[in-house]
Coordinates of C-alpha atoms in Angstrom, one line a residue:
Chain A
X1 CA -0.4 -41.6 -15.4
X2 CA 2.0 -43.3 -13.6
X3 CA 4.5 -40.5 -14.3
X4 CA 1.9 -38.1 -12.7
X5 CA 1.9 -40.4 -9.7
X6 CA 5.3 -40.3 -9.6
X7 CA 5.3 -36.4 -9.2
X8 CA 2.7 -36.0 -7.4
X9 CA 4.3 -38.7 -4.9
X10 CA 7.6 -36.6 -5.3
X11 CA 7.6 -34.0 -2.8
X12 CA 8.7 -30.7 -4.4
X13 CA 8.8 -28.2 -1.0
X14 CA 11.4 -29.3 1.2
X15 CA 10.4 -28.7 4.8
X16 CA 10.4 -25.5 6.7
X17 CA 13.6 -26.4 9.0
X18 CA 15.7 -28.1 6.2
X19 CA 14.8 -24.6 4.4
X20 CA 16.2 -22.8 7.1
X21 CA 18.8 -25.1 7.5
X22 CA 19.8 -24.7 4.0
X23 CA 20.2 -20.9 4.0
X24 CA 22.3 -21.3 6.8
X25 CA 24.9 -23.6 5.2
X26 CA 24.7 -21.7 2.3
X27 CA 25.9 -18.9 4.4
X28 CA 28.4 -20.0 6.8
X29 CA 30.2 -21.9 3.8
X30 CA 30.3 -18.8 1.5
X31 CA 31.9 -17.4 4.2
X32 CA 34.4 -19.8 5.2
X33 CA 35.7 -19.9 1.5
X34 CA 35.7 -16.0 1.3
X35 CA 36.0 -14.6 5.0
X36 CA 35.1 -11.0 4.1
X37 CA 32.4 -10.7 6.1
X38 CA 34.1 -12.0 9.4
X39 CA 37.2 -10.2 8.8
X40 CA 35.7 -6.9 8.1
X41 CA 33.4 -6.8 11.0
X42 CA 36.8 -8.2 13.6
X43 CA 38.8 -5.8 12.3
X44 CA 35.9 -3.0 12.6
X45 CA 34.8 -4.1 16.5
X46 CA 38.2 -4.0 17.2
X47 CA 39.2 -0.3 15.7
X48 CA 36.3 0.7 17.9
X49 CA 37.8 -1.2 20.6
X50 CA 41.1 1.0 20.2
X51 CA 39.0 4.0 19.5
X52 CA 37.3 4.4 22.9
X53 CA 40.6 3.4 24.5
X54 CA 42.0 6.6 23.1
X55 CA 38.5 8.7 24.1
X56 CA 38.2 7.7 27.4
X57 CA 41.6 7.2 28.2
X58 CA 41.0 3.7 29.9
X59 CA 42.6 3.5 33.1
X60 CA 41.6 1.1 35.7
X61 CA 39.0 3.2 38.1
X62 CA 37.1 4.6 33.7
X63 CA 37.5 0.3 33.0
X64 CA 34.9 -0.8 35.7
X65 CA 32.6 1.8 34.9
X66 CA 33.0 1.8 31.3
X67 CA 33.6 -1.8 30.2
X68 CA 30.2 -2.8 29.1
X69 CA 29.0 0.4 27.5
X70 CA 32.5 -0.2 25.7
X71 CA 31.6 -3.6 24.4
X72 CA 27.9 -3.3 23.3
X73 CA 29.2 -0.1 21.6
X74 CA 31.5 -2.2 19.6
X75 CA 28.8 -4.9 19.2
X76 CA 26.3 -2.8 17.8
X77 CA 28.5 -0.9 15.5
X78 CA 30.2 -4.3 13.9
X79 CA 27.3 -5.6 13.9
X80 CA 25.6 -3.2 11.6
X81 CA 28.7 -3.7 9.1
X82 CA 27.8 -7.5 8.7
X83 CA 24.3 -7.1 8.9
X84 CA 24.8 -4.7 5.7
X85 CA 27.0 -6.9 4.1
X86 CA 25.7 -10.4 4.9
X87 CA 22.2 -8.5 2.5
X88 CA 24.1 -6.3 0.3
X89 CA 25.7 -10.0 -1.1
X90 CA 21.8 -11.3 -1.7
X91 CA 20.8 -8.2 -3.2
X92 CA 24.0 -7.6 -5.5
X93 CA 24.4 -10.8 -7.2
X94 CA 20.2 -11.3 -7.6
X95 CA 20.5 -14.1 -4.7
X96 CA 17.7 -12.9 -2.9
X97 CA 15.5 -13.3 -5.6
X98 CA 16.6 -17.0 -6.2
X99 CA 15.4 -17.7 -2.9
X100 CA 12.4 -15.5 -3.4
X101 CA 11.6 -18.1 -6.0
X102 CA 12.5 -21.4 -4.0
X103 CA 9.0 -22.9 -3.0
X104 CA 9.4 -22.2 0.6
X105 CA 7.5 -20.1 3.5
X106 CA 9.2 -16.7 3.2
X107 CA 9.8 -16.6 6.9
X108 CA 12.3 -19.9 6.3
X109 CA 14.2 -17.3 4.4
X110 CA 14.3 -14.7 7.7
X111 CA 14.7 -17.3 10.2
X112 CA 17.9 -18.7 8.1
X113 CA 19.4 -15.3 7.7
X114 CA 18.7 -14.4 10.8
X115 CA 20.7 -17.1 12.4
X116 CA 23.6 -17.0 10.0
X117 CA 23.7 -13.5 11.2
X118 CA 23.5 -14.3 14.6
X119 CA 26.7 -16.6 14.0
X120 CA 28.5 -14.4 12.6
X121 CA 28.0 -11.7 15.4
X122 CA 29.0 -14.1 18.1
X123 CA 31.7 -15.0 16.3
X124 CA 33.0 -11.8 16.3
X125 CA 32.0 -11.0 19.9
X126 CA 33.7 -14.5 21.4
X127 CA 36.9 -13.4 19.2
X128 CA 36.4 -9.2 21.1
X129 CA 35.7 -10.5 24.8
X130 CA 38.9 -12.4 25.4
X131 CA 41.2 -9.7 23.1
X132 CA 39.8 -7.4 25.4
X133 CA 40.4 -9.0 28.4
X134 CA 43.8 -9.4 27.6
X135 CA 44.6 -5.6 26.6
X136 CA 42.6 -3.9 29.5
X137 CA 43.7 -7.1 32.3
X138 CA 39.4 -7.6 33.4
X139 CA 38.0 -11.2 33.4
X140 CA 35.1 -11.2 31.2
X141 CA 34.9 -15.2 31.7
X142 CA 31.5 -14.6 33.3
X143 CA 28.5 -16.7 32.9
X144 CA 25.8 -14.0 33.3
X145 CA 27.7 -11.9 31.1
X146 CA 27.8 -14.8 28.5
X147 CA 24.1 -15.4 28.4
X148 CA 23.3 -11.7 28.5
X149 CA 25.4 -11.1 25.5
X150 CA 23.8 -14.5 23.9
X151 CA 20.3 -12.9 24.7
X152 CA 20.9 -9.4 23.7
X153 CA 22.7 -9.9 20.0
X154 CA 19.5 -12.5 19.4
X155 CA 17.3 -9.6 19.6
X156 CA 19.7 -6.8 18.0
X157 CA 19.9 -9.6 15.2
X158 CA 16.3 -10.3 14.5
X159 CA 16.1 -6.7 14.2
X160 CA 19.0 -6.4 12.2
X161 CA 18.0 -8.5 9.7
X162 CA 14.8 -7.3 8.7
X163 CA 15.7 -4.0 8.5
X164 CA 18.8 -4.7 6.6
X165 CA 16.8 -6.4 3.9
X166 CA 14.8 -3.2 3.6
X167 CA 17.8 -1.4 3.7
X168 CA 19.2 -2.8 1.3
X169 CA 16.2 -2.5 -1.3
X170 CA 16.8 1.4 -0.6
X171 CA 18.8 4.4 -2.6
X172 CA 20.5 5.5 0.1
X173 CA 21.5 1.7 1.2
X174 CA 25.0 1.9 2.7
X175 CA 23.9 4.7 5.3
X176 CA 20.3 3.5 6.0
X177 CA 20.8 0.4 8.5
X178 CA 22.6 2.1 11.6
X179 CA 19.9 4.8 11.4
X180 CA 17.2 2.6 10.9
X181 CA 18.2 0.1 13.4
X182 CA 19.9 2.2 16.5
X183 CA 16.7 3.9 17.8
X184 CA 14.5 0.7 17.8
X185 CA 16.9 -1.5 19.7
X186 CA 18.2 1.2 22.4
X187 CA 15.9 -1.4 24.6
X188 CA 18.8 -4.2 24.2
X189 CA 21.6 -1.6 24.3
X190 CA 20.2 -0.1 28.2
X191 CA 19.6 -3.5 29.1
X192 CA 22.6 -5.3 28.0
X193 CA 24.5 -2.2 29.5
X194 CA 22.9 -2.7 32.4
X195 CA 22.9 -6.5 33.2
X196 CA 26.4 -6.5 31.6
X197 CA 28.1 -4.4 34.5
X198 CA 25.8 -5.9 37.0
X199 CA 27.1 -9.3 36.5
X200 CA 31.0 -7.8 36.3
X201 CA 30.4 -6.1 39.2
X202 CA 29.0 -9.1 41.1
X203 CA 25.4 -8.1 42.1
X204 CA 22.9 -10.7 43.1
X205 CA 21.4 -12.4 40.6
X206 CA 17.7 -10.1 41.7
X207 CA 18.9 -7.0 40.8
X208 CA 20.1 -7.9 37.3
X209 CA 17.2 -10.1 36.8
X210 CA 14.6 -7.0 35.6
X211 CA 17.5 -6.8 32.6
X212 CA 17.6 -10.2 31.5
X213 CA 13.6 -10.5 31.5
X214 CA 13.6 -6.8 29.6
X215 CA 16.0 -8.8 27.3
X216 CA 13.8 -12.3 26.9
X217 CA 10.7 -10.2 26.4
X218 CA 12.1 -7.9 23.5
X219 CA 13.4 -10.7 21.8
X220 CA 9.9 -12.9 21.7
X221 CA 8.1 -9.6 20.7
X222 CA 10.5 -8.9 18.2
X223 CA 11.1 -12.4 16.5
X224 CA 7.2 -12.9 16.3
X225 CA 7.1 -9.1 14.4
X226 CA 9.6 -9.7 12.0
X227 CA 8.3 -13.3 11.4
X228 CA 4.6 -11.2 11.1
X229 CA 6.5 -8.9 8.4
X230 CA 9.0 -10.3 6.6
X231 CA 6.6 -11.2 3.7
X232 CA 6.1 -7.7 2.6
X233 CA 9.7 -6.7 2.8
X234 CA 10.7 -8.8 -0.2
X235 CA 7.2 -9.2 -1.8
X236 CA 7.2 -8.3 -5.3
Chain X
X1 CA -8.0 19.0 -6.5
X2 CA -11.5 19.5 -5.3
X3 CA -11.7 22.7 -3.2
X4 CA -11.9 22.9 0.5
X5 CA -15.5 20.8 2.0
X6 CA -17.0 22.9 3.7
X7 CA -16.4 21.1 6.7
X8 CA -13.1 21.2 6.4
X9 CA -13.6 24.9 6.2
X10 CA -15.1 25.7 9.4
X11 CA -12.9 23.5 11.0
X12 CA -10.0 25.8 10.2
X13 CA -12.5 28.8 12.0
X14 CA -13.3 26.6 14.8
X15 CA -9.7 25.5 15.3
X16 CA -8.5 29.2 15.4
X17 CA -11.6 30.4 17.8
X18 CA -10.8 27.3 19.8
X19 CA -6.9 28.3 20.2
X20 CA -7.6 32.3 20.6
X21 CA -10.1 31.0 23.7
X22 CA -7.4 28.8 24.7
X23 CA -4.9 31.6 24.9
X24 CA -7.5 33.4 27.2
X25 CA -7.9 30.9 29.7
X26 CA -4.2 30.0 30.4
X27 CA -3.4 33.7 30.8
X28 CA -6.6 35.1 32.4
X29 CA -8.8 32.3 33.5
X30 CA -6.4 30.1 35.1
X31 CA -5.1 30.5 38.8
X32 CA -1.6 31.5 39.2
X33 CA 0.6 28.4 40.9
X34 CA 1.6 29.4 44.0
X35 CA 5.4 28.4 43.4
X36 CA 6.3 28.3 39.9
X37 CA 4.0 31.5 39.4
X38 CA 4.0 32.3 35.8
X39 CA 6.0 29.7 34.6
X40 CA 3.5 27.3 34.8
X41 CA 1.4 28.6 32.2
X42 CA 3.2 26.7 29.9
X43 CA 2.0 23.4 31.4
X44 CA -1.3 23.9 29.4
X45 CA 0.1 23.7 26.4
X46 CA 2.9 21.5 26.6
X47 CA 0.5 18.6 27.7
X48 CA -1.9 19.3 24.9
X49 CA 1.3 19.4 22.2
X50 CA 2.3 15.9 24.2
X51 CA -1.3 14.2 23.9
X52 CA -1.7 15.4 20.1
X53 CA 1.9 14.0 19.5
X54 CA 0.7 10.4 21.4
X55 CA -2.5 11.2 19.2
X56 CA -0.2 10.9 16.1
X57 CA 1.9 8.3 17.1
X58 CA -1.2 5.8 17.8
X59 CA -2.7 7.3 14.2
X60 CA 0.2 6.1 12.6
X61 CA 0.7 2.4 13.5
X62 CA -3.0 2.0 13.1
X63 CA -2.6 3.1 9.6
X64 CA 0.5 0.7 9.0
X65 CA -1.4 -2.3 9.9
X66 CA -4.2 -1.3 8.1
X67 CA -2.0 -0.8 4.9
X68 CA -0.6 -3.9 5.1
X69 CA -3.9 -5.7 5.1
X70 CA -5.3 -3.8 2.6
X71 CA -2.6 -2.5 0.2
X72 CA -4.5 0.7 -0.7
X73 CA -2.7 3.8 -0.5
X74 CA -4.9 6.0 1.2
X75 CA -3.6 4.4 4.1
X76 CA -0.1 4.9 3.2
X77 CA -0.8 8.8 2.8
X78 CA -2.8 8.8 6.1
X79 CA 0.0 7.4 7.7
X80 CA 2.8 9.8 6.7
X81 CA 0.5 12.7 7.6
X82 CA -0.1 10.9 11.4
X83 CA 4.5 11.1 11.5
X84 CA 4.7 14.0 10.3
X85 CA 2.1 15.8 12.4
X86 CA 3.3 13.6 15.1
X87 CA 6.8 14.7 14.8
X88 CA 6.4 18.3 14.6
X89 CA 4.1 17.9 17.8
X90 CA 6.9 16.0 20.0
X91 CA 9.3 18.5 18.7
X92 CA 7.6 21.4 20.3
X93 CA 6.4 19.4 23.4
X94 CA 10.3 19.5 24.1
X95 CA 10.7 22.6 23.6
X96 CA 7.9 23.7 25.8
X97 CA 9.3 21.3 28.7
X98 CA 13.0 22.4 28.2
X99 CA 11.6 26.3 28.7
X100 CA 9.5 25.0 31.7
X101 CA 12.7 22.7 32.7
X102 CA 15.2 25.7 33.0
X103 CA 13.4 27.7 35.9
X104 CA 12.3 24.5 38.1
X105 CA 15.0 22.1 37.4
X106 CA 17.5 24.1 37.1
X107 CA 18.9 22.5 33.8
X108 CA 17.1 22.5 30.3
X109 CA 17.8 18.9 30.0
X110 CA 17.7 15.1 31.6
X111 CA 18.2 12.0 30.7
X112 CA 14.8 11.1 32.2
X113 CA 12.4 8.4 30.8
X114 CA 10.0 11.1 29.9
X115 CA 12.6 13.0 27.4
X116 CA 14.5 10.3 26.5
X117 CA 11.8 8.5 25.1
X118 CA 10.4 11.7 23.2
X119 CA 13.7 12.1 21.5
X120 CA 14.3 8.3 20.7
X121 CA 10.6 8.6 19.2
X122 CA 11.6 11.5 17.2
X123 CA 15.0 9.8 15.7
X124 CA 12.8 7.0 14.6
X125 CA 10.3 9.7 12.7
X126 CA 13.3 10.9 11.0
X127 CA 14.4 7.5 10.2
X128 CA 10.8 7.0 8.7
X129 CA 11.2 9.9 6.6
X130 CA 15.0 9.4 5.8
X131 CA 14.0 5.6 4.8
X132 CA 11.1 6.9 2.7
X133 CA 13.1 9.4 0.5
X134 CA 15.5 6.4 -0.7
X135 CA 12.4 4.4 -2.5
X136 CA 11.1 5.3 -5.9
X137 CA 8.9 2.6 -6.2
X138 CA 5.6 4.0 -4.6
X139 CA 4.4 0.9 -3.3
X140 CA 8.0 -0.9 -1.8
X141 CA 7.7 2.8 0.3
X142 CA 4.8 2.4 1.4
X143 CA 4.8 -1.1 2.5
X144 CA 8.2 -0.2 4.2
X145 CA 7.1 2.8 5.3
X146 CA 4.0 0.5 7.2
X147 CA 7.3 -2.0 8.2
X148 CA 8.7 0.5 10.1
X149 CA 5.9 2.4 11.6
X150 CA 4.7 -1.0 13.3
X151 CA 8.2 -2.0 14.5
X152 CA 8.7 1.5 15.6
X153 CA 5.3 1.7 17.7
X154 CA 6.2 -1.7 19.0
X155 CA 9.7 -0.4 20.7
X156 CA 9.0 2.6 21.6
X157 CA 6.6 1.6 25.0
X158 CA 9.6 -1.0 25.3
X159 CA 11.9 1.9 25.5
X160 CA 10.0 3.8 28.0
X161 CA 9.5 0.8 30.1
X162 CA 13.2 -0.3 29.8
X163 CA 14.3 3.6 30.7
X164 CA 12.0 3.4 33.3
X165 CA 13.3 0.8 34.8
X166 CA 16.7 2.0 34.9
X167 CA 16.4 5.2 36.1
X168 CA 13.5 7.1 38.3
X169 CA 11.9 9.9 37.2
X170 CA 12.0 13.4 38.0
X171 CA 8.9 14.5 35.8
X172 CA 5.6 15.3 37.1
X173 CA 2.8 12.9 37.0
X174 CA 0.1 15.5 36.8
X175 CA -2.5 13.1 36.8
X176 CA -2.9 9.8 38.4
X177 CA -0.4 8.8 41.1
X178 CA 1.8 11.2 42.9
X179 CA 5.2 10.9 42.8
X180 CA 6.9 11.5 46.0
X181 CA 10.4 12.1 43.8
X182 CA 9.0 14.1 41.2
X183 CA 10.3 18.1 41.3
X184 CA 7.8 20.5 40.0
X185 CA 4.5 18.6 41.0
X186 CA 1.6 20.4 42.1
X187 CA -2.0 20.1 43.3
X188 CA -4.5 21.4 40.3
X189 CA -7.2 24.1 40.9
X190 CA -10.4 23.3 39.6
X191 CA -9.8 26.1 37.1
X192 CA -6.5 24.4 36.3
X193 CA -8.1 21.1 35.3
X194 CA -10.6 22.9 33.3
X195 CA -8.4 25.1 31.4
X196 CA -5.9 22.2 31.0
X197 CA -8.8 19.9 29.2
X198 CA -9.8 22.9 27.1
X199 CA -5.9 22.7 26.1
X200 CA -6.5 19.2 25.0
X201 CA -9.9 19.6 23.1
X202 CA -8.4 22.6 21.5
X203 CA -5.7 21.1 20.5
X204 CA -7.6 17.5 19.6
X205 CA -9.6 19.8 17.2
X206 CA -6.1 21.8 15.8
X207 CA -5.2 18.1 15.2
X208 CA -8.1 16.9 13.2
X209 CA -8.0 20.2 11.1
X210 CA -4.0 19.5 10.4
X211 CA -4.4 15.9 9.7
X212 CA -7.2 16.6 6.9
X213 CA -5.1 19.3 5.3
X214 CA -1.8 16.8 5.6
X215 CA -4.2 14.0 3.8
X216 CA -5.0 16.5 1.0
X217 CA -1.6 17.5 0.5
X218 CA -0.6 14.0 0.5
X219 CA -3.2 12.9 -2.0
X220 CA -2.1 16.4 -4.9
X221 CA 1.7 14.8 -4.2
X222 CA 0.4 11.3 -5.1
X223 CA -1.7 12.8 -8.4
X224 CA 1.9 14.5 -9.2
X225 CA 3.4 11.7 -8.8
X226 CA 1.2 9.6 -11.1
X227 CA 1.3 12.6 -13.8
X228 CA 5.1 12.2 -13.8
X229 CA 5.1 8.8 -14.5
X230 CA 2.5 8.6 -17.2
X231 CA 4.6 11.7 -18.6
X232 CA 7.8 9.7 -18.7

């Protein structure tokens, strides 16, 4: 009886944010003791980086124009390598269902992968900006440009990382995410384009506003589906 | 598999009668536009291709939440019919606007919000299908399948808004509100407006037809695939 008590008394599901909390730990220290992840996707962004340097011949008048088309490019296409990756690692070595098992809310599992994602990619984008501003000579040490990035790889992420754990559940699992992913976030892509070289070009803060609220709104709507979802995208 | 209802069966008469009649009024009921002259026949059609593809589209992600809250597979094959009828339907609706584009634009394509968003719709069709051929398991595809129809119908209006807002539009806006930058806009006969809903009931009905035969099809491949797996 007491020892009944005693479990009963003994709370056996840890709370939703140490859950998520968890997950992310488990994350970012796998990574710091193995750093494939992180190097992959810095040495990716910036092979893109040199890439379009090569295509567009990057001179200063093509720099102003192209600049922010340039780095949501190389966002977006590192970012599908680590989104791959960070799920691939769950799926190959039966982590995912471990956590499956774990008596927590399913969505403490999204939210936690979703933000280690979302470390990683900013990582690798606050390791891109000032590389590229030293190669090309432009200041990207811009506030707006800072929060518009911020905004834009939260929504590309909370995409990202539930159609990655579909993905990776697939066949055809290394070619799947980009294709899967591109045409449902061109929203952040014309947005973060946009407010991206309005804030490097200086506008007033009105004409790049209609961006940034395109940006809030797709990331509520988006964080709210996923959360609605998630449970059938690893269900059993 | 059961043969044809009978319903089913006139429908397919109907459908043809409807789209012979159709034919009929573009060419010899309808009024000749004044500026475009013949070229604007293709209006009719195009719009009717347009709402049967929209038709599709809202089919679809009703059918995805519906299989998610009730896990029965009917919904599933309902679904994949809605895409693929869908898909076919956008396809030719941009085929139809690029042959009407060339004459009175002067280009076969634009980046404009219209077009843009009918192509970004149609990559994410193809990613339904693509993602659909990589799952055995028929359950996991159809509950992924239902995954990615809702997230799909859910950024799609977000891209034509966010398109939209970028960039303003050249298309005609037929119906509703003028558009004073809009190039190839025109003022609709009576007979015009007529013909063009006759377009759209004829093609409604060419829509139900294709939809039922789709669902059949889809429920023989699901018996097949059944079969197989008892086999093995």
């Amino acid at each position: 009886m007491n020892n009944i008590q005693e479990i009963a008394e003994h709370k056996p599901t840890p709370g939703f944010f140490s859950a998520v909390g968890a997950i992310i730990w488990k994350d970012l220290s796998a990574e710091l003791r193995s750093r494939e992840l992180l190097s992959a996707m810095l040495v990716f962004a910036l092979l893109v980086v040199l890439i379009f340097n090569f295509a567009l011949e990057l001179d200063a008048g093509t720099r102003r124009v192209a600049t922010p088309g340039i780095l949501w490019a190389t966002f977006a296409f590192a970012g599908t390598l680590g989104l791959n990756r960070s799920m691939a690692v769950e799926k190959d070595r039966g982590c995912l269902d471990g956590l499956l098992l774990a008596p927590v809310d399913r969505s403490a599992i999204y939210f936690g992968k979703t933000i280690s994602n979302l470390a990683f990619m900013l990582i690798v984008e606050a390791v891109v900006l000032p590389i590229y501003s030293v190669l090309y000579n432009t200041n990207l040490f811009n506030p707006g440009l800072i929060v518009v990035i911020l905004l834009g790889s939260v929504g590309y992420v909370a995409v990202g990382t539930l159609l990655s754990s579909m993905a990776v559940q697939t066949r055809t699992r290394d070619v799947l995410l980009p294709i899967l992913l591109f045409p449902v976030v061109i929203p952040i892509l014309i947005a973060a384009v946009k407010a991206s070289s309005g804030f490097l070009q200086g506008l007033a803060l009105t004409d790049v506003m209609p961006y940034i609220n395109l940006l809030i709104v797709y990331d509520v709507i988006f964080i709210a589906a996923a959360y609605m979802v998630f449970d059938f995208v690893v269900e059993e | 598999m059961k043969p044809q209802p009978v319903a089913l069966k006139v429908l397919n008469v109907v459908s043809v009668l409807l789209f012979l009649a159709a034919l009929g009024m573009v060419f010899l009921y309808a009024p000749l536009e004044e500026t475009m002259n013949y070229v604007q026949k293709i209006f009719y059609f195009h719009v009717a291709n347009a709402w049967v593809g929209m038709l599709g589209f809202i089919a679809a992600a009703v059918a995805g939440v519906v299989y998610l809250v009730k896990h029965d597979q009917k919904w599933d094959i309902i679904e994949l019919a809605a895409v693929e009828i869908s898909l076919i339907f956008f396809i030719t609706t941009i085929i139809t606007g690029s042959i009407w584009a060339r004459p009175v634009w002067n280009t076969w394509w634009t980046w404009d919000t219209r077009l843009t968003t009918a192509t970004i719709l149609e990559m994410i069709y193809i990613a339904y299908l693509l993602l659909r051929q990589g799952i055995e398991d028929p359950d996991r595809r159809a509950r992924f399948g239902a995954v990615y129809t809702i997230i799909g119908a859910i950024s799609v209006p977000i891209t034509f808004l966010s398109i939209r807002i970028v960039s303003r539009t050249i298309h005609p806006v037929v119906i509703g509100a003028t558009n004073g930058t809009a190039t190839g806009s025109f003022n609709m006969a009576p007979q015009m407006l007529f013909t063009m809903f006759f377009a759209l009931f004829t093609f409604s009905a060419i829509f139900v037809t294709l939809f039922w035969h789709r669902i059949r099809l889809g429920q023989l491949a699901q018996q097949v695939e059944q079969l197989k797996l008892e086999e093995f």
